[in-house]
mmCIF file of C-alpha atoms in Angstrom:
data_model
loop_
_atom_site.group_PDB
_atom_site.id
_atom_site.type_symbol
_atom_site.label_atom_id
_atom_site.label_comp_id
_atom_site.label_asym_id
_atom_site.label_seq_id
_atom_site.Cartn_x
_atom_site.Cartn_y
_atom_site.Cartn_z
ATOM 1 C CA UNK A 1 -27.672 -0.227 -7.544
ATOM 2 C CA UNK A 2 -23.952 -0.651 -7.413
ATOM 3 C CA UNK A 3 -22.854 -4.061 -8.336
ATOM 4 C CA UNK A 4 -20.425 -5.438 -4.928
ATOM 5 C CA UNK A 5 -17.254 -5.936 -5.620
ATOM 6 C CA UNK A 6 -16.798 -9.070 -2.796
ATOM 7 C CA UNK A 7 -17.185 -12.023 -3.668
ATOM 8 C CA UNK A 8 -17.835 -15.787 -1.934
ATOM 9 C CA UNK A 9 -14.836 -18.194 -2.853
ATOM 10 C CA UNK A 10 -13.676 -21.602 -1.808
ATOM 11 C CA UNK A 11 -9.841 -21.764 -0.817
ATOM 12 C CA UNK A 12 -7.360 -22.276 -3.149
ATOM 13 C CA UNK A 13 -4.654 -24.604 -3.395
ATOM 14 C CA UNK A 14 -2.126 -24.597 -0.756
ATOM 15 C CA UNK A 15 1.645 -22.879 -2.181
ATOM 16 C CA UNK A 16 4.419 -24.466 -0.542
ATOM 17 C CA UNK A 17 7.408 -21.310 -0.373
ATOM 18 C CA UNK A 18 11.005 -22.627 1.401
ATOM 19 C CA UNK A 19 13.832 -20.913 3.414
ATOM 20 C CA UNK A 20 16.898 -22.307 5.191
ATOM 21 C CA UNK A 21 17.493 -22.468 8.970
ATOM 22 C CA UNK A 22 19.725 -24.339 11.418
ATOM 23 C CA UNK A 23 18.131 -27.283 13.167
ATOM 24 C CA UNK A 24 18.951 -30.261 16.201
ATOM 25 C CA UNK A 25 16.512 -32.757 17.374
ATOM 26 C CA UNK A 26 16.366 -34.938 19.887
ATOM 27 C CA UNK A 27 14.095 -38.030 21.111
ATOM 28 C CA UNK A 28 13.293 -38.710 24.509
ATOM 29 C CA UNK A 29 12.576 -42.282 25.316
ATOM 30 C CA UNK A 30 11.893 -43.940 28.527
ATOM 31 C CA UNK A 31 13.912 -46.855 29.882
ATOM 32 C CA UNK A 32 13.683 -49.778 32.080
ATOM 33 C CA UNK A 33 14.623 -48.245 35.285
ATOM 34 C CA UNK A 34 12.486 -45.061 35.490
ATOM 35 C CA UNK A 35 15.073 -42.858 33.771
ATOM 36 C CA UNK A 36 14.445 -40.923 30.532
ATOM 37 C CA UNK A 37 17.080 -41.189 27.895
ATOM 38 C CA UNK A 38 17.995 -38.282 25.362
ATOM 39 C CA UNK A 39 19.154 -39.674 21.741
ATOM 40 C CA UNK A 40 20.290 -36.635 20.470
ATOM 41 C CA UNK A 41 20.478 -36.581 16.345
ATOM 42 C CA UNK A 42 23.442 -33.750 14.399
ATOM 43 C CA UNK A 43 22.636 -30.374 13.944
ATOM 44 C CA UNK A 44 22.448 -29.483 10.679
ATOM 45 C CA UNK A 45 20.969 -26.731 8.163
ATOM 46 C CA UNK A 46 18.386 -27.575 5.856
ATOM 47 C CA UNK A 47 19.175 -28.293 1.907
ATOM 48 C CA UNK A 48 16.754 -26.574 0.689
ATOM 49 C CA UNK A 49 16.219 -25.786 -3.067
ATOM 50 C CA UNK A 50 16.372 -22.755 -5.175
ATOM 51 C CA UNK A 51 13.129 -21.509 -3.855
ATOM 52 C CA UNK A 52 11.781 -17.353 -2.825
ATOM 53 C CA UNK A 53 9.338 -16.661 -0.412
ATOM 54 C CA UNK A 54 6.238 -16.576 -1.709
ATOM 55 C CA UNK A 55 3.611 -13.773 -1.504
ATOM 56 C CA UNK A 56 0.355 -14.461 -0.110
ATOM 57 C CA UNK A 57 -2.092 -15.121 -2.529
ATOM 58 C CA UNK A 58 -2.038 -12.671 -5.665
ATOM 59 C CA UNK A 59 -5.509 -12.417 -7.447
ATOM 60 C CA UNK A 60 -6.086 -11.556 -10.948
ATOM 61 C CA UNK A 61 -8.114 -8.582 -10.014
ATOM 62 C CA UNK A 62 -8.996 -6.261 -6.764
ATOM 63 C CA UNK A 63 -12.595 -7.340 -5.676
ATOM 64 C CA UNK A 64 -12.367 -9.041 -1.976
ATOM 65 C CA UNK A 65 -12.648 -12.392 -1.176
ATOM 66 C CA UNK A 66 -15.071 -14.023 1.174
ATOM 67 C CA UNK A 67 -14.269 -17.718 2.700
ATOM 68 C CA UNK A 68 -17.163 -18.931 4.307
ATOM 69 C CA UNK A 69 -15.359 -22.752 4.916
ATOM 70 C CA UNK A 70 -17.981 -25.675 4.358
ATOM 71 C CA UNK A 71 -16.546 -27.998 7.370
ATOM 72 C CA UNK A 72 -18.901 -29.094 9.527
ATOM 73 C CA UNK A 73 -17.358 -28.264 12.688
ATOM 74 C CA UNK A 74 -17.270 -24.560 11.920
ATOM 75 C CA UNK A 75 -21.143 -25.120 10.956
ATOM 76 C CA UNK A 76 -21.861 -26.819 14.850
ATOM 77 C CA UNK A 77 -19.660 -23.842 16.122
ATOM 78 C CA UNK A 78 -21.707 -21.256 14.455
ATOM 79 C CA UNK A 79 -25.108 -23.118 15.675
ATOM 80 C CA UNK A 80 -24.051 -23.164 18.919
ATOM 81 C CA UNK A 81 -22.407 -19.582 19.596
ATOM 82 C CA UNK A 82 -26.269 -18.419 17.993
ATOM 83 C CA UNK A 83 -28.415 -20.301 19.663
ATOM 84 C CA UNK A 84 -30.181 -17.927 22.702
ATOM 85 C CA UNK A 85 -30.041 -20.775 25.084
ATOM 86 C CA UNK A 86 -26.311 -21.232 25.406
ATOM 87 C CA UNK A 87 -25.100 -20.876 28.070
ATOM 88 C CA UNK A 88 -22.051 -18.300 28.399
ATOM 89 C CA UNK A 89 -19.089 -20.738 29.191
ATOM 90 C CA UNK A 90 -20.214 -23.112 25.961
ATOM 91 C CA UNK A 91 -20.641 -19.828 24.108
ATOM 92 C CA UNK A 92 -17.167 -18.344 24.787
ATOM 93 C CA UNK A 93 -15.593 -22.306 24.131
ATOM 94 C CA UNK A 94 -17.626 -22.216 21.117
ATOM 95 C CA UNK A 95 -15.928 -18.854 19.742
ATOM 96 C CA UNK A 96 -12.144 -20.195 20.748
ATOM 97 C CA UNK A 97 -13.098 -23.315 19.092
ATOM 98 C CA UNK A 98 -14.644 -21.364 16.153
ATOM 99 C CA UNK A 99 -11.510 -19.198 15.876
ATOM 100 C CA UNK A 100 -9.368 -21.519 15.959
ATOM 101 C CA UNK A 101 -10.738 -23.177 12.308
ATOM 102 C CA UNK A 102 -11.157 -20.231 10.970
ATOM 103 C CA UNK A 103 -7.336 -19.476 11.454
ATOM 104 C CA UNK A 104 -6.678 -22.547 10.299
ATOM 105 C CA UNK A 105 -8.524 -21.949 6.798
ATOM 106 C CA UNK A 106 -7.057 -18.570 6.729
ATOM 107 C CA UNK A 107 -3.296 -19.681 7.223
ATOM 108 C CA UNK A 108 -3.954 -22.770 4.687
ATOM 109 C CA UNK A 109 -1.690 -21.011 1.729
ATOM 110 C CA UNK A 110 -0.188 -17.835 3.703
ATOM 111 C CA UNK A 111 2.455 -19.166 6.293
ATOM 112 C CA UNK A 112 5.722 -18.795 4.547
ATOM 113 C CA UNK A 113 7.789 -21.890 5.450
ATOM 114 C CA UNK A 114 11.009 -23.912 5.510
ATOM 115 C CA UNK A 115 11.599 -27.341 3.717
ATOM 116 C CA UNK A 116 15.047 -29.429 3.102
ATOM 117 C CA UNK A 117 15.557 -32.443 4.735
ATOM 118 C CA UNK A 118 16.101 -34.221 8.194
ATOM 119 C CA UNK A 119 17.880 -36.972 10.316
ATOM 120 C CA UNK A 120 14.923 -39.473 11.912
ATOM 121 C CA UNK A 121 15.897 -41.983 14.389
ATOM 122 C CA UNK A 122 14.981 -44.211 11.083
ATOM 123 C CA UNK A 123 16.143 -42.516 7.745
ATOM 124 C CA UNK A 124 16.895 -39.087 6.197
ATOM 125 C CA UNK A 125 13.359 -37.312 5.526
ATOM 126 C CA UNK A 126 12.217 -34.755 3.364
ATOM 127 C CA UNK A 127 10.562 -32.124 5.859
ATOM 128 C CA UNK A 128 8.336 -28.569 5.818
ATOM 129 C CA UNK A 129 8.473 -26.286 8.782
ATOM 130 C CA UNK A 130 6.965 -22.923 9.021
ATOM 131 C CA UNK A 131 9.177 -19.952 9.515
ATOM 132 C CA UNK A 132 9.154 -19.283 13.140
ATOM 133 C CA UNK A 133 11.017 -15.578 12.652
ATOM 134 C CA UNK A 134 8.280 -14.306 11.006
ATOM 135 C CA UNK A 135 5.635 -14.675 13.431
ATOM 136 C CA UNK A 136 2.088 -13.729 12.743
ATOM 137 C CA UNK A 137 0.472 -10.254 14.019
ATOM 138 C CA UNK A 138 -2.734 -10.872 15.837
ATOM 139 C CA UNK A 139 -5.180 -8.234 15.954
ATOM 140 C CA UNK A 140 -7.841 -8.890 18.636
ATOM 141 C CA UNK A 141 -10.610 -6.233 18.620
ATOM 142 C CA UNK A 142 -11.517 -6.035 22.540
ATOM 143 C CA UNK A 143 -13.227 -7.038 23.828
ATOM 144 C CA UNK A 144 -15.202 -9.696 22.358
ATOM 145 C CA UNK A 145 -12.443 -10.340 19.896
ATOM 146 C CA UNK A 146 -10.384 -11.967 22.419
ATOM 147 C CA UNK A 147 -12.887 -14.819 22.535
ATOM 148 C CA UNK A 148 -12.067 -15.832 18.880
ATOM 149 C CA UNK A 149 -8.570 -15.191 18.934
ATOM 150 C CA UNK A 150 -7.864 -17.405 22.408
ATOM 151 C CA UNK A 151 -5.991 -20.079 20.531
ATOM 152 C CA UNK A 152 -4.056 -18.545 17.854
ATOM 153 C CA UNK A 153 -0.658 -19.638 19.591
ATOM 154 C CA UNK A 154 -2.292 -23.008 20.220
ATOM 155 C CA UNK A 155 -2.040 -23.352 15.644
ATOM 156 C CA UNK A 156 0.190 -20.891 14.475
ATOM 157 C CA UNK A 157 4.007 -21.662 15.728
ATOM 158 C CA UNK A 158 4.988 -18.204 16.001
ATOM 159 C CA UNK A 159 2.406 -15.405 17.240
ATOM 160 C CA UNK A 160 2.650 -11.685 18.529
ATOM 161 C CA UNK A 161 -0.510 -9.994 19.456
ATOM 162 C CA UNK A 162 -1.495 -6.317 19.450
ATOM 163 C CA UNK A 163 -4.797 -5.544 21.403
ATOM 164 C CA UNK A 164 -6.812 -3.252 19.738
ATOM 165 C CA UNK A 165 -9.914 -1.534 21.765
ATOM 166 C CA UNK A 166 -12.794 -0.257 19.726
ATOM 167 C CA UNK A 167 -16.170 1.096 21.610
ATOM 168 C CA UNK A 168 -19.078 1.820 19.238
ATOM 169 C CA UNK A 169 -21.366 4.912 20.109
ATOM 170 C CA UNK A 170 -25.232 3.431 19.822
ATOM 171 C CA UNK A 171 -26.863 6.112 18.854
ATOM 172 C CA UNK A 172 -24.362 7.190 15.931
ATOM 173 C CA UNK A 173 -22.890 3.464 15.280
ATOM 174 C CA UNK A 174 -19.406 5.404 15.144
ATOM 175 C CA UNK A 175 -16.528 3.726 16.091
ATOM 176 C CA UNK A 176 -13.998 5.318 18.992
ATOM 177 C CA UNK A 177 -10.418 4.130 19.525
ATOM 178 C CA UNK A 178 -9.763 3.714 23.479
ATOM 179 C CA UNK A 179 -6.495 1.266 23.293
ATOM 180 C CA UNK A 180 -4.060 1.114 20.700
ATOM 181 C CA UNK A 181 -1.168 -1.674 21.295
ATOM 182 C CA UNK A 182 -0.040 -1.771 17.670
ATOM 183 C CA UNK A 183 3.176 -1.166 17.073
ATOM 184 C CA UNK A 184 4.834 2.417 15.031
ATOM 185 C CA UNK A 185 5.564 0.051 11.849
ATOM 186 C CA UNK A 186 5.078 -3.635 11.132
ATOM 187 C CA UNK A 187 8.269 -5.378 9.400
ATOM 188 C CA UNK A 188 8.166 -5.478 5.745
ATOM 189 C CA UNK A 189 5.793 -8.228 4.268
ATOM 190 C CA UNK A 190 4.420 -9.032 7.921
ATOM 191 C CA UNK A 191 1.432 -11.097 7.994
ATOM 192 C CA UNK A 192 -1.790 -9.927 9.640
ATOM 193 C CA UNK A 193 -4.942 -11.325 11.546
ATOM 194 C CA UNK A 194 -7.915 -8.843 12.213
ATOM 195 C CA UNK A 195 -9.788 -10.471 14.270
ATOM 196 C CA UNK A 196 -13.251 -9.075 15.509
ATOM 197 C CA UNK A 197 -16.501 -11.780 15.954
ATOM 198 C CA UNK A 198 -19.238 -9.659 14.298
ATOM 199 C CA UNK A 199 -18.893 -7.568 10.901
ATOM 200 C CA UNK A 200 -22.159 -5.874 10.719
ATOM 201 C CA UNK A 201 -22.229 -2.035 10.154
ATOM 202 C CA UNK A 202 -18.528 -2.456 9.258
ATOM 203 C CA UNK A 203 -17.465 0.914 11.509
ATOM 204 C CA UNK A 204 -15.086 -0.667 13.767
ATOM 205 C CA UNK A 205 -13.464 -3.084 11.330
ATOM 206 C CA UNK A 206 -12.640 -0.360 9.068
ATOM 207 C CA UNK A 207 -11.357 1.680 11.577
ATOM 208 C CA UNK A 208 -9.023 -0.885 12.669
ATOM 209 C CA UNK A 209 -7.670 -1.449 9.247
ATOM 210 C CA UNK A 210 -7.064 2.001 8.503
ATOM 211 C CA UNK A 211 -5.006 1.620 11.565
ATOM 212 C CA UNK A 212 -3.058 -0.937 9.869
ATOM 213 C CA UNK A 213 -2.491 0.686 6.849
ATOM 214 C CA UNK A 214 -0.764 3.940 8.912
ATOM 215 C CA UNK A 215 1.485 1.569 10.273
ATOM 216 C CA UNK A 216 2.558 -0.261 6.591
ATOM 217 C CA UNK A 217 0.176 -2.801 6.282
ATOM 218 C CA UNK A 218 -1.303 -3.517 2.320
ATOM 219 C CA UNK A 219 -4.605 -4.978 1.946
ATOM 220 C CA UNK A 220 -3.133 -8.260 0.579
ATOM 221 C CA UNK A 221 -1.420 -8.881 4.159
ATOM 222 C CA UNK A 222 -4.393 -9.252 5.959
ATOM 223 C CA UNK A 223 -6.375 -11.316 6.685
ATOM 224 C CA UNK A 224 -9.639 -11.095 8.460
ATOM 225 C CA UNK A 225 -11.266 -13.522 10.710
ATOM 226 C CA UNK A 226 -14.811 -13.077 12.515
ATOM 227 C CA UNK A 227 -18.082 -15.288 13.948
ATOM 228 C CA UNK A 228 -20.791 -13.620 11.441
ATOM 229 C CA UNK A 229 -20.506 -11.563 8.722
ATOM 230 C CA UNK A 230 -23.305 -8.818 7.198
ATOM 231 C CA UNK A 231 -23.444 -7.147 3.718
ATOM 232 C CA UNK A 232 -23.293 -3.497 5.357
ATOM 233 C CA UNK A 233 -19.872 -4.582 6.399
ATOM 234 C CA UNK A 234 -18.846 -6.631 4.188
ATOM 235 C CA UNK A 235 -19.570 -3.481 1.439
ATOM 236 C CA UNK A 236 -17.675 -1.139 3.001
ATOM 237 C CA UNK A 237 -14.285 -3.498 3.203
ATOM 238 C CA UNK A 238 -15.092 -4.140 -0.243
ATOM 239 C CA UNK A 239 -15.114 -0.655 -1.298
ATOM 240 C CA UNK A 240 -11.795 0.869 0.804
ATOM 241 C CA UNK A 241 -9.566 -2.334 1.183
ATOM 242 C CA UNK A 242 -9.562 -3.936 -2.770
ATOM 243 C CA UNK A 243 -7.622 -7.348 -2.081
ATOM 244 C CA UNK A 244 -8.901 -7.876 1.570
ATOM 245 C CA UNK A 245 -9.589 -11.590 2.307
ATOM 246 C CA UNK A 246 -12.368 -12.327 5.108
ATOM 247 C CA UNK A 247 -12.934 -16.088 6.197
ATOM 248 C CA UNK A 248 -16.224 -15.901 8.539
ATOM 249 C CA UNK A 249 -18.483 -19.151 9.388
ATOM 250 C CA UNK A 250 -21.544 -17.636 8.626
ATOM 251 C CA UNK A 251 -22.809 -14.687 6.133
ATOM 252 C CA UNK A 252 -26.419 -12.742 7.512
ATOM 253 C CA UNK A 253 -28.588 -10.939 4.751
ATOM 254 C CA UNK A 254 -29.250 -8.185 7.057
ATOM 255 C CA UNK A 255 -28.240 -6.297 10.430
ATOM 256 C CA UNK A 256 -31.058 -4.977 12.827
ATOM 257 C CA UNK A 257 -31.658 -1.759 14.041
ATOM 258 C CA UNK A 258 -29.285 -1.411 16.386
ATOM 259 C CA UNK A 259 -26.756 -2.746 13.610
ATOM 260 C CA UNK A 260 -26.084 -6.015 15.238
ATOM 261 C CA UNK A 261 -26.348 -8.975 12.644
#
């Protein structure tokens, strides 16, 4: 038997990479008489040091990655989006809730950001913002993958999303493209969330990230995010997309007949 090539890991350390861009602030306070006041601080550019942007994580070989993050609000999300007897408006706050952590775990180390230092209405402070011109792509497989995705703008500063639709045939388990919202090219070193809620045969994920890789995408900018994850799938990503990093709350042994985990 052929020995997988994905492995489970923990995350790694967060890296910190730095650009330089304008910025104003301003603090609204109330006063006495009803009125709102605006104390309005300099505009000024951030000194940052000598610093690149930083690649996303670089291993120090090609299997893929697995996060399956050990917090235990992703575990309650997981119970409750499986449990039979939820009942469908828990279950689709359960998946936005689940999504969001998820993304949260995924962008830990990935965002590329801005540091230098600021005028508070107290003192000058050292700051770290992330880059809002390079916004994150966000892939939502439809339908379902919607769900997950819901509050992506709600942690990320700066989002654009492409809606993907994939239909499976149930009889062959083949994967059929009916909407395609991704754009001719991504920019240079873009950043990438897949997200679809349930990698079991592994058909329409692939599918989607061949899609991807047409349009300029590497494995190492992508990132992808779903509900349950099964070893069918999980084998094929392995095997095509060396470098691919998957966080998932929850990893099945095995998929059913109709290749639903």
């Amino acid at each position: 038997m052929r020995e997988l090539k994905w492995v489970v890991a923990p995350p790694s350390p967060s890296v910190s990479p730095a650009l330089t861009f304008p910025i104003s602030s301003a603090l609204r306070t109330p006063s006495s008489n009803g009125h709102t006041h605006t104390r309005r601080f300099p505009s000024l550019s951030l000194n940052c040091r000598a610093t690149a942007i930083a690649d996303q994580r670089l291993m120090s070989d090609d299997r893929m990655l697995v996060f399956v993050p050990p917090h235990p609000l992703i575990k309650h999300w997981v119970s409750v989006l499986r449990n039979e007897l939820t009942p469908c408006p828990i279950f689709k706050n359960a998946m936005g809730e689940l999504g969001r952590l998820l993304m949260y775990e995924a962008a830990r180390d990935w965002l590329p950001t801005l540091r230098g230092e600021i005028q508070t209405p107290m003192a000058v402070a050292e700051v770290e913002f992330v880059d809002p011109r390079e916004p994150v792509a966000v892939v939502p497989i439809l339908r379902a993958g919607l769900a997950l995705a819901e509050h992506a703008g709600s942690i990320l500063p700066a989002t654009r999303t492409y809606h993907l639709g994939v239909s499976r045939d149930e009889e062959t388990l083949q994967p059929t493209v009916y909407l395609n919202k991704l754009p001719d090219k991504f920019p240079k070193g873009a950043r990438v969330f897949v997200v679809d809620p349930m990698l079991a045969t592994g058909g329409t994920i692939v599918k989607a990230i061949d899609l991807l890789k047409e349009r300029g995408i590497g494995n190492k900018q992508i990132k992808v995010i779903s509900a349950v994850a099964a070893p069918p799938a999980l084998q094929k990503l392995s095997e095509k997309f060396p470098g691919l990093h998957v966080y998932t709350g929850t990893i099945d042994e095995v998929v059913n007949e109709k290749g639903y985990a």
